[in-house]
Amino acid sequence: MGLTIPAYAKLNLTLEVLGKRFDGYHELRSLMCSLALHDTLHLEPAPEIEVRCSLPELAGSGNLAHRAAVLLRAATGHSGGAVITIKKEIPVAAGLGGGSSDAAATLNALNRLWGTGLTGDALRTLAAHLGSDVPFCLAGGVALASGRGEKLHLLPPLPPMIVLLVRPPIQVSTASIYGALTPVGYGDGEVSERVAALMRAVPPAEWPLVNALQPVTIRAYPLVGEVLALLRDLGASPALMCGSGPTCFGLFKTTERAESGARAARERGWEAWVTSPLARS
Ligand code: C5P
């Protein structure tokens, strides 16, 4: 009597930082969407909570999905556990919310499997405790996020587009990128709101996308700038960094162009995936 569910990657189409907050986090405005690229989770009731993973280094109690299960059990007083098996497809520590999405899917699935009956609001509160991106991953679809990323205004689906993701072989710490951001990089959220308003009227190539963390990450890791340059050379319009990096994305009109871009990226020794925004949440 188990459950098998997808956990979708997320993409920050825009990421503006409005300023630093008293709690140490940054106030954001971000237009986010779920991608079809996904991990797959299988959950079975069991006496204890256990996380297994196709990438063995992600198994065990350090996985955010494990923390999600512990949090749900504490919040509801449920006495059982679960074996959570994660098949990873979303690149790890890439700025695509893979860990956050696995945690969100775990909350959702265990609430059903355990029959704990938490409301959507209660699940969203738990999700925000687990990380800034977890509430979006729980909701899925397209949203304008504010606060530290947890306040969501849900939006209609995006027009069709092909997304090429390219990841150079480097590890980036989200906390250190936010830590290196100075007020010069702050915005007022106007770009995200403008793109949210025009995204159904104007083609993606004309969207004024922005990521405030991009210059900071490129300063620390110039290779990210090279990935963006390649995406632009390949005809991506626009091309931008995902979250705090190091993965970058480019939008294409056709799968063929994106696939040939993926081959060019792989020839340089970088990983590449072709995907698209999820048509439904
Ligand atoms: O919330 P999450 O654990 O994903 O955030 C990781 C780190 O990113 C935080 O510890 C913080 O340093 C930074 N962050 C931030 N402002 C946000 C989201 C994340 O400063 N809105």
PDB file of C-alpha atoms and ligand atoms in Angstrom:
ATOM      1  CA  MET A   1       0.000   0.000   0.000  1.00  0.00           C
ATOM      2  CA  GLY A   2       2.545   2.572  -1.115  1.00  0.00           C
ATOM      3  CA  LEU A   3       2.463   5.796  -3.117  1.00  0.00           C
ATOM      4  CA  THR A   4       4.629   6.757  -6.091  1.00  0.00           C
ATOM      5  CA  ILE A   5       4.758  10.476  -6.946  1.00  0.00           C
ATOM      6  CA  PRO A   6       6.835  12.901  -9.035  1.00  0.00           C
ATOM      7  CA  ALA A   7       8.774  15.801  -7.476  1.00  0.00           C
ATOM      8  CA  TYR A   8       9.287  18.517 -10.093  1.00  0.00           C
ATOM      9  CA  ALA A   9      12.298  20.823 -10.484  1.00  0.00           C
ATOM     10  CA  LYS A  10      11.689  24.567 -10.091  1.00  0.00           C
ATOM     11  CA  LEU A  11      13.014  27.408 -12.180  1.00  0.00           C
ATOM     12  CA  ASN A  12      13.388  31.036 -11.075  1.00  0.00           C
ATOM     13  CA  LEU A  13      12.563  32.925 -14.274  1.00  0.00           C
ATOM     14  CA  THR A  14      13.289  36.111 -12.338  1.00  0.00           C
ATOM     15  CA  LEU A  15      14.971  36.526  -8.980  1.00  0.00           C
ATOM     16  CA  GLU A  16      15.086  40.019  -7.477  1.00  0.00           C
ATOM     17  CA  VAL A  17      16.430  40.746  -4.005  1.00  0.00           C
ATOM     18  CA  LEU A  18      14.770  43.701  -2.299  1.00  0.00           C
ATOM     19  CA  GLY A  19      16.982  43.817   0.792  1.00  0.00           C
ATOM     20  CA  LYS A  20      18.239  41.998   3.856  1.00  0.00           C
ATOM     21  CA  ARG A  21      15.773  41.154   6.622  1.00  0.00           C
ATOM     22  CA  PHE A  22      16.217  41.137  10.392  1.00  0.00           C
ATOM     23  CA  ASP A  23      16.045  37.315  10.430  1.00  0.00           C
ATOM     24  CA  GLY A  24      19.133  37.106   8.173  1.00  0.00           C
ATOM     25  CA  TYR A  25      17.174  36.068   5.076  1.00  0.00           C
ATOM     26  CA  HIS A  26      16.640  38.305   2.054  1.00  0.00           C
ATOM     27  CA  GLU A  27      13.329  39.716   0.888  1.00  0.00           C
ATOM     28  CA  LEU A  28      12.682  38.370  -2.625  1.00  0.00           C
ATOM     29  CA  ARG A  29      10.448  38.827  -5.605  1.00  0.00           C
ATOM     30  CA  SER A  30      10.672  35.856  -7.970  1.00  0.00           C
ATOM     31  CA  LEU A  31       8.642  34.512 -10.853  1.00  0.00           C
ATOM     32  CA  MET A  32       8.876  30.741 -10.470  1.00  0.00           C
ATOM     33  CA  CYS A  33       7.679  27.777 -12.497  1.00  0.00           C
ATOM     34  CA  SER A  34       7.765  23.994 -12.175  1.00  0.00           C
ATOM     35  CA  LEU A  35       9.658  22.068 -14.843  1.00  0.00           C
ATOM     36  CA  ALA A  36       8.695  18.694 -16.294  1.00  0.00           C
ATOM     37  CA  LEU A  37      12.130  17.388 -15.158  1.00  0.00           C
ATOM     38  CA  HIS A  38      11.418  15.436 -11.960  1.00  0.00           C
ATOM     39  CA  ASP A  39      12.611  13.004  -9.330  1.00  0.00           C
ATOM     40  CA  THR A  40      10.331  10.076  -8.496  1.00  0.00           C
ATOM     41  CA  LEU A  41       9.520   9.164  -4.904  1.00  0.00           C
ATOM     42  CA  HIS A  42       8.058   5.916  -3.651  1.00  0.00           C
ATOM     43  CA  LEU A  43       6.756   5.901  -0.074  1.00  0.00           C
ATOM     44  CA  GLU A  44       5.712   2.870   1.961  1.00  0.00           C
ATOM     45  CA  PRO A  45       4.468   2.885   5.569  1.00  0.00           C
ATOM     46  CA  ALA A  46       7.053   1.356   7.954  1.00  0.00           C
ATOM     47  CA  PRO A  47       7.795   1.432  11.695  1.00  0.00           C
ATOM     48  CA  GLU A  48      10.636   3.996  11.311  1.00  0.00           C
ATOM     49  CA  ILE A  49      11.460   6.843   8.929  1.00  0.00           C
ATOM     50  CA  GLU A  50      14.135   5.853   6.413  1.00  0.00           C
ATOM     51  CA  VAL A  51      15.329   7.598   3.209  1.00  0.00           C
ATOM     52  CA  ARG A  52      16.916   5.566   0.403  1.00  0.00           C
ATOM     53  CA  CYS A  53      18.213   7.203  -2.760  1.00  0.00           C
ATOM     54  CA  SER A  54      19.548   6.275  -6.200  1.00  0.00           C
ATOM     55  CA  LEU A  55      22.491   8.544  -5.265  1.00  0.00           C
ATOM     56  CA  PRO A  56      23.733   6.759  -2.118  1.00  0.00           C
ATOM     57  CA  GLU A  57      25.375   9.911  -0.722  1.00  0.00           C
ATOM     58  CA  LEU A  58      21.889  11.475  -0.437  1.00  0.00           C
ATOM     59  CA  ALA A  59      20.392   8.603   1.585  1.00  0.00           C
ATOM     60  CA  GLY A  60      19.766   8.818   5.326  1.00  0.00           C
ATOM     61  CA  SER A  61      18.687  11.346   7.915  1.00  0.00           C
ATOM     62  CA  GLY A  62      20.527  14.303   6.345  1.00  0.00           C
ATOM     63  CA  ASN A  63      18.106  14.329   3.389  1.00  0.00           C
ATOM     64  CA  LEU A  64      15.525  17.142   3.530  1.00  0.00           C
ATOM     65  CA  ALA A  65      12.813  14.531   2.778  1.00  0.00           C
ATOM     66  CA  HIS A  66      13.753  12.818   6.061  1.00  0.00           C
ATOM     67  CA  ARG A  67      13.411  16.133   7.905  1.00  0.00           C
ATOM     68  CA  ALA A  68      10.030  16.660   6.223  1.00  0.00           C
ATOM     69  CA  ALA A  69       8.796  13.282   7.479  1.00  0.00           C
ATOM     70  CA  VAL A  70      10.078  13.951  11.026  1.00  0.00           C
ATOM     71  CA  LEU A  71       8.421  17.392  11.009  1.00  0.00           C
ATOM     72  CA  LEU A  72       5.071  16.014   9.819  1.00  0.00           C
ATOM     73  CA  ARG A  73       5.167  13.262  12.429  1.00  0.00           C
ATOM     74  CA  ALA A  74       5.948  15.789  15.207  1.00  0.00           C
ATOM     75  CA  ALA A  75       3.201  18.158  14.024  1.00  0.00           C
ATOM     76  CA  THR A  76       0.527  15.455  13.926  1.00  0.00           C
ATOM     77  CA  GLY A  77       1.588  13.048  16.675  1.00  0.00           C
ATOM     78  CA  HIS A  78       1.578  10.183  14.142  1.00  0.00           C
ATOM     79  CA  SER A  79       3.406   7.187  15.595  1.00  0.00           C
ATOM     80  CA  GLY A  80       4.468   5.326  12.419  1.00  0.00           C
ATOM     81  CA  GLY A  81       7.237   5.855   9.926  1.00  0.00           C
ATOM     82  CA  ALA A  82       7.884   5.288   6.215  1.00  0.00           C
ATOM     83  CA  VAL A  83      10.515   4.078   3.806  1.00  0.00           C
ATOM     84  CA  ILE A  84      11.014   6.899   1.271  1.00  0.00           C
ATOM     85  CA  THR A  85      12.865   5.862  -1.895  1.00  0.00           C
ATOM     86  CA  ILE A  86      14.052   8.704  -4.136  1.00  0.00           C
ATOM     87  CA  LYS A  87      15.071   8.192  -7.748  1.00  0.00           C
ATOM     88  CA  LYS A  88      17.061  11.331  -8.602  1.00  0.00           C
ATOM     89  CA  GLU A  89      16.819  12.964 -12.012  1.00  0.00           C
ATOM     90  CA  ILE A  90      17.023  16.626 -10.949  1.00  0.00           C
ATOM     91  CA  PRO A  91      20.680  17.658 -10.733  1.00  0.00           C
ATOM     92  CA  VAL A  92      21.827  18.016  -7.124  1.00  0.00           C
ATOM     93  CA  ALA A  93      22.847  21.397  -5.604  1.00  0.00           C
ATOM     94  CA  ALA A  94      22.184  22.993  -8.959  1.00  0.00           C
ATOM     95  CA  GLY A  95      19.769  25.843  -8.166  1.00  0.00           C
ATOM     96  CA  LEU A  96      16.785  23.783  -9.366  1.00  0.00           C
ATOM     97  CA  GLY A  97      15.186  23.030  -5.994  1.00  0.00           C
ATOM     98  CA  GLY A  98      15.631  19.239  -6.175  1.00  0.00           C
ATOM     99  CA  GLY A  99      15.963  18.728  -2.403  1.00  0.00           C
ATOM    100  CA  SER A 100      13.130  21.187  -1.714  1.00  0.00           C
ATOM    101  CA  SER A 101      10.870  19.401  -4.174  1.00  0.00           C
ATOM    102  CA  ASP A 102      11.590  15.970  -2.658  1.00  0.00           C
ATOM    103  CA  ALA A 103      10.713  17.415   0.780  1.00  0.00           C
ATOM    104  CA  ALA A 104       7.474  18.969  -0.530  1.00  0.00           C
ATOM    105  CA  ALA A 105       6.453  15.712  -2.226  1.00  0.00           C
ATOM    106  CA  THR A 106       7.199  13.822   1.003  1.00  0.00           C
ATOM    107  CA  LEU A 107       4.938  16.152   3.048  1.00  0.00           C
ATOM    108  CA  ASN A 108       2.146  15.765   0.533  1.00  0.00           C
ATOM    109  CA  ALA A 109       2.414  11.994   0.132  1.00  0.00           C
ATOM    110  CA  LEU A 110       2.864  11.133   3.822  1.00  0.00           C
ATOM    111  CA  ASN A 111      -0.082  13.329   4.792  1.00  0.00           C
ATOM    112  CA  ARG A 112      -2.146  11.037   2.546  1.00  0.00           C
ATOM    113  CA  LEU A 113      -0.394   7.764   3.343  1.00  0.00           C
ATOM    114  CA  TRP A 114      -0.468   8.329   7.111  1.00  0.00           C
ATOM    115  CA  GLY A 115      -4.009   9.738   6.989  1.00  0.00           C
ATOM    116  CA  THR A 116      -2.857  12.689   9.102  1.00  0.00           C
ATOM    117  CA  GLY A 117      -5.312  15.029   7.347  1.00  0.00           C
ATOM    118  CA  LEU A 118      -3.387  18.324   7.590  1.00  0.00           C
ATOM    119  CA  THR A 119      -4.952  21.164   5.581  1.00  0.00           C
ATOM    120  CA  GLY A 120      -3.131  22.879   2.700  1.00  0.00           C
ATOM    121  CA  ASP A 121      -2.409  25.859   5.006  1.00  0.00           C
ATOM    122  CA  ALA A 122      -0.897  23.623   7.687  1.00  0.00           C
ATOM    123  CA  LEU A 123       1.268  21.828   5.095  1.00  0.00           C
ATOM    124  CA  ARG A 124       2.449  25.191   3.722  1.00  0.00           C
ATOM    125  CA  THR A 125       3.527  26.270   7.221  1.00  0.00           C
ATOM    126  CA  LEU A 126       5.568  23.074   7.656  1.00  0.00           C
ATOM    127  CA  ALA A 127       7.017  23.543   4.157  1.00  0.00           C
ATOM    128  CA  ALA A 128       8.237  27.060   5.016  1.00  0.00           C
ATOM    129  CA  HIS A 129      10.066  25.620   8.063  1.00  0.00           C
ATOM    130  CA  LEU A 130      11.970  23.250   5.796  1.00  0.00           C
ATOM    131  CA  GLY A 131      13.283  25.889   3.350  1.00  0.00           C
ATOM    132  CA  SER A 132      12.400  28.999   1.356  1.00  0.00           C
ATOM    133  CA  ASP A 133      11.633  27.059  -1.871  1.00  0.00           C
ATOM    134  CA  VAL A 134       9.628  24.223  -0.303  1.00  0.00           C
ATOM    135  CA  PRO A 135       6.250  26.080  -0.269  1.00  0.00           C
ATOM    136  CA  PHE A 136       6.553  26.762  -4.012  1.00  0.00           C
ATOM    137  CA  CYS A 137       7.464  23.124  -4.687  1.00  0.00           C
ATOM    138  CA  LEU A 138       4.398  22.071  -2.683  1.00  0.00           C
ATOM    139  CA  ALA A 139       2.137  24.329  -4.766  1.00  0.00           C
ATOM    140  CA  GLY A 140       3.813  23.739  -8.166  1.00  0.00           C
ATOM    141  CA  GLY A 141       2.799  25.456 -11.411  1.00  0.00           C
ATOM    142  CA  VAL A 142       3.645  29.142 -11.888  1.00  0.00           C
ATOM    143  CA  ALA A 143       3.779  31.717  -9.100  1.00  0.00           C
ATOM    144  CA  LEU A 144       5.056  35.135  -8.145  1.00  0.00           C
ATOM    145  CA  ALA A 145       6.896  34.539  -4.869  1.00  0.00           C
ATOM    146  CA  SER A 146       7.621  37.160  -2.211  1.00  0.00           C
ATOM    147  CA  GLY A 147       8.782  37.215   1.421  1.00  0.00           C
ATOM    148  CA  ARG A 148      11.805  34.903   1.589  1.00  0.00           C
ATOM    149  CA  GLY A 149      10.161  32.912  -1.226  1.00  0.00           C
ATOM    150  CA  GLU A 150       7.331  31.349   0.769  1.00  0.00           C
ATOM    151  CA  LYS A 151       4.518  33.817  -0.019  1.00  0.00           C
ATOM    152  CA  LEU A 152       2.951  32.795  -3.324  1.00  0.00           C
ATOM    153  CA  HIS A 153       0.606  34.418  -5.759  1.00  0.00           C
ATOM    154  CA  LEU A 154      -0.394  31.623  -8.158  1.00  0.00           C
ATOM    155  CA  LEU A 155      -0.495  32.456 -11.879  1.00  0.00           C
ATOM    156  CA  PRO A 156      -1.848  30.759 -15.039  1.00  0.00           C
ATOM    157  CA  PRO A 157       0.387  28.374 -17.060  1.00  0.00           C
ATOM    158  CA  LEU A 158       3.225  29.751 -19.200  1.00  0.00           C
ATOM    159  CA  PRO A 159       3.102  29.709 -23.004  1.00  0.00           C
ATOM    160  CA  PRO A 160       4.915  26.696 -24.569  1.00  0.00           C
ATOM    161  CA  MET A 161       8.709  26.944 -24.556  1.00  0.00           C
ATOM    162  CA  ILE A 162      11.723  24.642 -24.449  1.00  0.00           C
ATOM    163  CA  VAL A 163      14.217  24.987 -21.608  1.00  0.00           C
ATOM    164  CA  LEU A 164      17.864  23.936 -21.950  1.00  0.00           C
ATOM    165  CA  LEU A 165      19.631  23.529 -18.593  1.00  0.00           C
ATOM    166  CA  VAL A 166      23.440  23.492 -18.577  1.00  0.00           C
ATOM    167  CA  ARG A 167      25.453  22.729 -15.484  1.00  0.00           C
ATOM    168  CA  PRO A 168      29.215  23.214 -15.161  1.00  0.00           C
ATOM    169  CA  PRO A 169      31.057  20.863 -12.759  1.00  0.00           C
ATOM    170  CA  ILE A 170      31.231  23.210  -9.751  1.00  0.00           C
ATOM    171  CA  GLN A 171      29.458  23.362  -6.367  1.00  0.00           C
ATOM    172  CA  VAL A 172      27.938  26.658  -5.210  1.00  0.00           C
ATOM    173  CA  SER A 173      26.728  27.384  -1.663  1.00  0.00           C
ATOM    174  CA  THR A 174      23.440  29.331  -1.721  1.00  0.00           C
ATOM    175  CA  ALA A 175      24.175  30.885   1.686  1.00  0.00           C
ATOM    176  CA  SER A 176      27.596  32.179   0.557  1.00  0.00           C
ATOM    177  CA  ILE A 177      26.151  33.721  -2.623  1.00  0.00           C
ATOM    178  CA  TYR A 178      23.450  35.551  -0.648  1.00  0.00           C
ATOM    179  CA  GLY A 179      26.164  36.507   1.866  1.00  0.00           C
ATOM    180  CA  ALA A 180      28.279  38.135  -0.862  1.00  0.00           C
ATOM    181  CA  LEU A 181      25.365  40.165  -2.287  1.00  0.00           C
ATOM    182  CA  THR A 182      25.614  43.898  -1.557  1.00  0.00           C
ATOM    183  CA  PRO A 183      22.891  46.592  -1.761  1.00  0.00           C
ATOM    184  CA  VAL A 184      24.154  47.465  -5.278  1.00  0.00           C
ATOM    185  CA  GLY A 185      22.397  44.252  -6.383  1.00  0.00           C
ATOM    186  CA  TYR A 186      19.070  45.107  -4.764  1.00  0.00           C
ATOM    187  CA  GLY A 187      15.986  45.789  -6.898  1.00  0.00           C
ATOM    188  CA  ASP A 188      12.401  46.772  -6.187  1.00  0.00           C
ATOM    189  CA  GLY A 189      10.585  43.703  -7.544  1.00  0.00           C
ATOM    190  CA  GLU A 190       9.207  45.658 -10.468  1.00  0.00           C
ATOM    191  CA  VAL A 191      10.763  43.390 -13.133  1.00  0.00           C
ATOM    192  CA  SER A 192       9.179  40.215 -11.718  1.00  0.00           C
ATOM    193  CA  GLU A 193       5.786  41.882 -11.527  1.00  0.00           C
ATOM    194  CA  ARG A 194       6.156  43.211 -15.082  1.00  0.00           C
ATOM    195  CA  VAL A 195       7.060  39.773 -16.486  1.00  0.00           C
ATOM    196  CA  ALA A 196       4.173  38.184 -14.559  1.00  0.00           C
ATOM    197  CA  ALA A 197       1.835  40.720 -16.157  1.00  0.00           C
ATOM    198  CA  LEU A 198       3.112  40.375 -19.746  1.00  0.00           C
ATOM    199  CA  MET A 199       4.096  36.698 -19.955  1.00  0.00           C
ATOM    200  CA  ARG A 200       0.944  35.679 -21.801  1.00  0.00           C
ATOM    201  CA  ALA A 201       0.960  38.672 -24.156  1.00  0.00           C
ATOM    202  CA  VAL A 202       4.621  38.855 -25.209  1.00  0.00           C
ATOM    203  CA  PRO A 203       6.938  36.012 -26.426  1.00  0.00           C
ATOM    204  CA  PRO A 204       9.598  34.770 -23.937  1.00  0.00           C
ATOM    205  CA  ALA A 205      12.420  36.244 -26.071  1.00  0.00           C
ATOM    206  CA  GLU A 206      11.121  39.695 -25.084  1.00  0.00           C
ATOM    207  CA  TRP A 207      10.821  39.011 -21.351  1.00  0.00           C
ATOM    208  CA  PRO A 208      13.230  41.223 -19.382  1.00  0.00           C
ATOM    209  CA  LEU A 209      14.425  38.381 -17.119  1.00  0.00           C
ATOM    210  CA  VAL A 210      16.819  39.161 -14.272  1.00  0.00           C
ATOM    211  CA  ASN A 211      18.645  37.259 -11.529  1.00  0.00           C
ATOM    212  CA  ALA A 212      20.234  39.485  -8.856  1.00  0.00           C
ATOM    213  CA  LEU A 213      22.494  36.633  -7.714  1.00  0.00           C
ATOM    214  CA  GLN A 214      23.994  36.074 -11.181  1.00  0.00           C
ATOM    215  CA  PRO A 215      26.733  38.767 -11.031  1.00  0.00           C
ATOM    216  CA  VAL A 216      27.747  37.567  -7.548  1.00  0.00           C
ATOM    217  CA  THR A 217      28.049  33.925  -8.627  1.00  0.00           C
ATOM    218  CA  ILE A 218      29.912  34.851 -11.835  1.00  0.00           C
ATOM    219  CA  ARG A 219      32.431  36.906  -9.815  1.00  0.00           C
ATOM    220  CA  ALA A 220      33.135  33.858  -7.637  1.00  0.00           C
ATOM    221  CA  TYR A 221      32.861  31.290 -10.461  1.00  0.00           C
ATOM    222  CA  PRO A 222      33.693  32.837 -13.887  1.00  0.00           C
ATOM    223  CA  LEU A 223      32.834  29.475 -15.503  1.00  0.00           C
ATOM    224  CA  VAL A 224      29.144  30.342 -14.987  1.00  0.00           C
ATOM    225  CA  GLY A 225      29.685  33.361 -17.279  1.00  0.00           C
ATOM    226  CA  GLU A 226      31.133  30.994 -19.914  1.00  0.00           C
ATOM    227  CA  VAL A 227      28.043  28.783 -19.711  1.00  0.00           C
ATOM    228  CA  LEU A 228      25.803  31.823 -20.256  1.00  0.00           C
ATOM    229  CA  ALA A 229      27.941  32.962 -23.194  1.00  0.00           C
ATOM    230  CA  LEU A 230      27.576  29.527 -24.817  1.00  0.00           C
ATOM    231  CA  LEU A 231      23.800  29.540 -24.311  1.00  0.00           C
ATOM    232  CA  ARG A 232      23.567  32.958 -25.983  1.00  0.00           C
ATOM    233  CA  ASP A 233      25.827  31.802 -28.858  1.00  0.00           C
ATOM    234  CA  LEU A 234      23.499  28.831 -29.325  1.00  0.00           C
ATOM    235  CA  GLY A 235      20.580  31.208 -29.783  1.00  0.00           C
ATOM    236  CA  ALA A 236      18.967  30.985 -26.338  1.00  0.00           C
ATOM    237  CA  SER A 237      16.785  33.999 -25.729  1.00  0.00           C
ATOM    238  CA  PRO A 238      16.932  34.826 -22.938  1.00  0.00           C
ATOM    239  CA  ALA A 239      19.669  32.948 -21.005  1.00  0.00           C
ATOM    240  CA  LEU A 240      19.999  33.274 -17.232  1.00  0.00           C
ATOM    241  CA  MET A 241      21.406  31.564 -14.159  1.00  0.00           C
ATOM    242  CA  CYS A 242      19.085  29.292 -12.108  1.00  0.00           C
ATOM    243  CA  GLY A 243      18.650  30.421  -8.475  1.00  0.00           C
ATOM    244  CA  SER A 244      22.081  30.823  -6.882  1.00  0.00           C
ATOM    245  CA  GLY A 245      23.639  28.678  -9.655  1.00  0.00           C
ATOM    246  CA  PRO A 246      25.722  27.075 -10.982  1.00  0.00           C
ATOM    247  CA  THR A 247      23.188  25.720 -13.527  1.00  0.00           C
ATOM    248  CA  CYS A 248      22.085  28.170 -16.226  1.00  0.00           C
ATOM    249  CA  PHE A 249      19.064  27.983 -18.491  1.00  0.00           C
ATOM    250  CA  GLY A 250      18.249  29.174 -21.962  1.00  0.00           C
ATOM    251  CA  LEU A 251      14.814  29.398 -23.560  1.00  0.00           C
ATOM    252  CA  PHE A 252      14.398  28.026 -27.096  1.00  0.00           C
ATOM    253  CA  LYS A 253      11.514  27.896 -29.545  1.00  0.00           C
ATOM    254  CA  THR A 254      12.172  24.342 -30.753  1.00  0.00           C
ATOM    255  CA  THR A 255      13.300  21.073 -29.181  1.00  0.00           C
ATOM    256  CA  GLU A 256      15.760  20.562 -32.087  1.00  0.00           C
ATOM    257  CA  ARG A 257      17.646  23.799 -31.308  1.00  0.00           C
ATOM    258  CA  ALA A 258      17.712  22.985 -27.605  1.00  0.00           C
ATOM    259  CA  GLU A 259      18.896  19.386 -28.232  1.00  0.00           C
ATOM    260  CA  SER A 260      21.707  20.565 -30.497  1.00  0.00           C
ATOM    261  CA  GLY A 261      22.625  23.096 -27.785  1.00  0.00           C
ATOM    262  CA  ALA A 262      22.701  20.277 -25.236  1.00  0.00           C
ATOM    263  CA  ARG A 263      25.159  18.356 -27.459  1.00  0.00           C
ATOM    264  CA  ALA A 264      27.411  21.428 -27.762  1.00  0.00           C
ATOM    265  CA  ALA A 265      27.402  21.847 -23.957  1.00  0.00           C
ATOM    266  CA  ARG A 266      28.223  18.163 -23.377  1.00  0.00           C
ATOM    267  CA  GLU A 267      31.146  18.434 -25.820  1.00  0.00           C
ATOM    268  CA  ARG A 268      32.614  20.975 -23.375  1.00  0.00           C
ATOM    269  CA  GLY A 269      32.214  18.502 -20.510  1.00  0.00           C
ATOM    270  CA  TRP A 270      29.142  20.187 -19.026  1.00  0.00           C
ATOM    271  CA  GLU A 271      25.904  18.377 -18.136  1.00  0.00           C
ATOM    272  CA  ALA A 272      22.779  19.351 -20.065  1.00  0.00           C
ATOM    273  CA  TRP A 273      19.050  18.608 -19.935  1.00  0.00           C
ATOM    274  CA  VAL A 274      16.221  19.609 -22.269  1.00  0.00           C
ATOM    275  CA  THR A 275      12.881  20.115 -20.533  1.00  0.00           C
ATOM    276  CA  SER A 276       9.909  22.479 -20.481  1.00  0.00           C
ATOM    277  CA  PRO A 277       7.623  24.163 -17.968  1.00  0.00           C
ATOM    278  CA  LEU A 278       5.061  21.792 -16.510  1.00  0.00           C
ATOM    279  CA  ALA A 279       1.735  22.286 -18.235  1.00  0.00           C
ATOM    280  CA  ARG A 280      -0.214  21.768 -14.987  1.00  0.00           C
ATOM    281  CA  SER A 281       0.609  21.889 -11.275  1.00  0.00           C
TER     282      SER A 281
HETATM  283  O1  C5P B   1      15.701  28.671   2.997  1.00  0.00           O
HETATM  284  P1  C5P B   1      16.908  27.916   2.530  1.00  0.00           P
HETATM  285  O2  C5P B   1      17.409  26.945   3.562  1.00  0.00           O
HETATM  286  O3  C5P B   1      16.734  27.275   1.202  1.00  0.00           O
HETATM  287  O4  C5P B   1      18.044  29.018   2.324  1.00  0.00           O
HETATM  288  C1  C5P B   1      19.419  28.691   2.231  1.00  0.00           C
HETATM  289  C2  C5P B   1      20.225  29.943   2.535  1.00  0.00           C
HETATM  290  O5  C5P B   1      20.047  30.909   1.501  1.00  0.00           O
HETATM  291  C3  C5P B   1      19.801  30.653   3.807  1.00  0.00           C
HETATM  292  O6  C5P B   1      20.478  30.149   4.929  1.00  0.00           O
HETATM  293  C4  C5P B   1      20.206  32.088   3.522  1.00  0.00           C
HETATM  294  O7  C5P B   1      21.572  32.267   3.751  1.00  0.00           O
HETATM  295  C5  C5P B   1      19.967  32.227   2.028  1.00  0.00           C
HETATM  296  N1  C5P B   1      18.658  32.812   1.699  1.00  0.00           N
HETATM  297  C6  C5P B   1      18.444  34.159   1.921  1.00  0.00           C
HETATM  298  N2  C5P B   1      17.219  34.713   1.617  1.00  0.00           N
HETATM  299  C7  C5P B   1      16.242  33.957   1.068  1.00  0.00           C
HETATM  300  C8  C5P B   1      16.452  32.578   0.810  1.00  0.00           C
HETATM  301  C9  C5P B   1      17.680  32.036   1.132  1.00  0.00           C
HETATM  302  O8  C5P B   1      19.321  34.877   2.427  1.00  0.00           O
HETATM  303  N3  C5P B   1      15.078  34.527   0.760  1.00  0.00           N
END
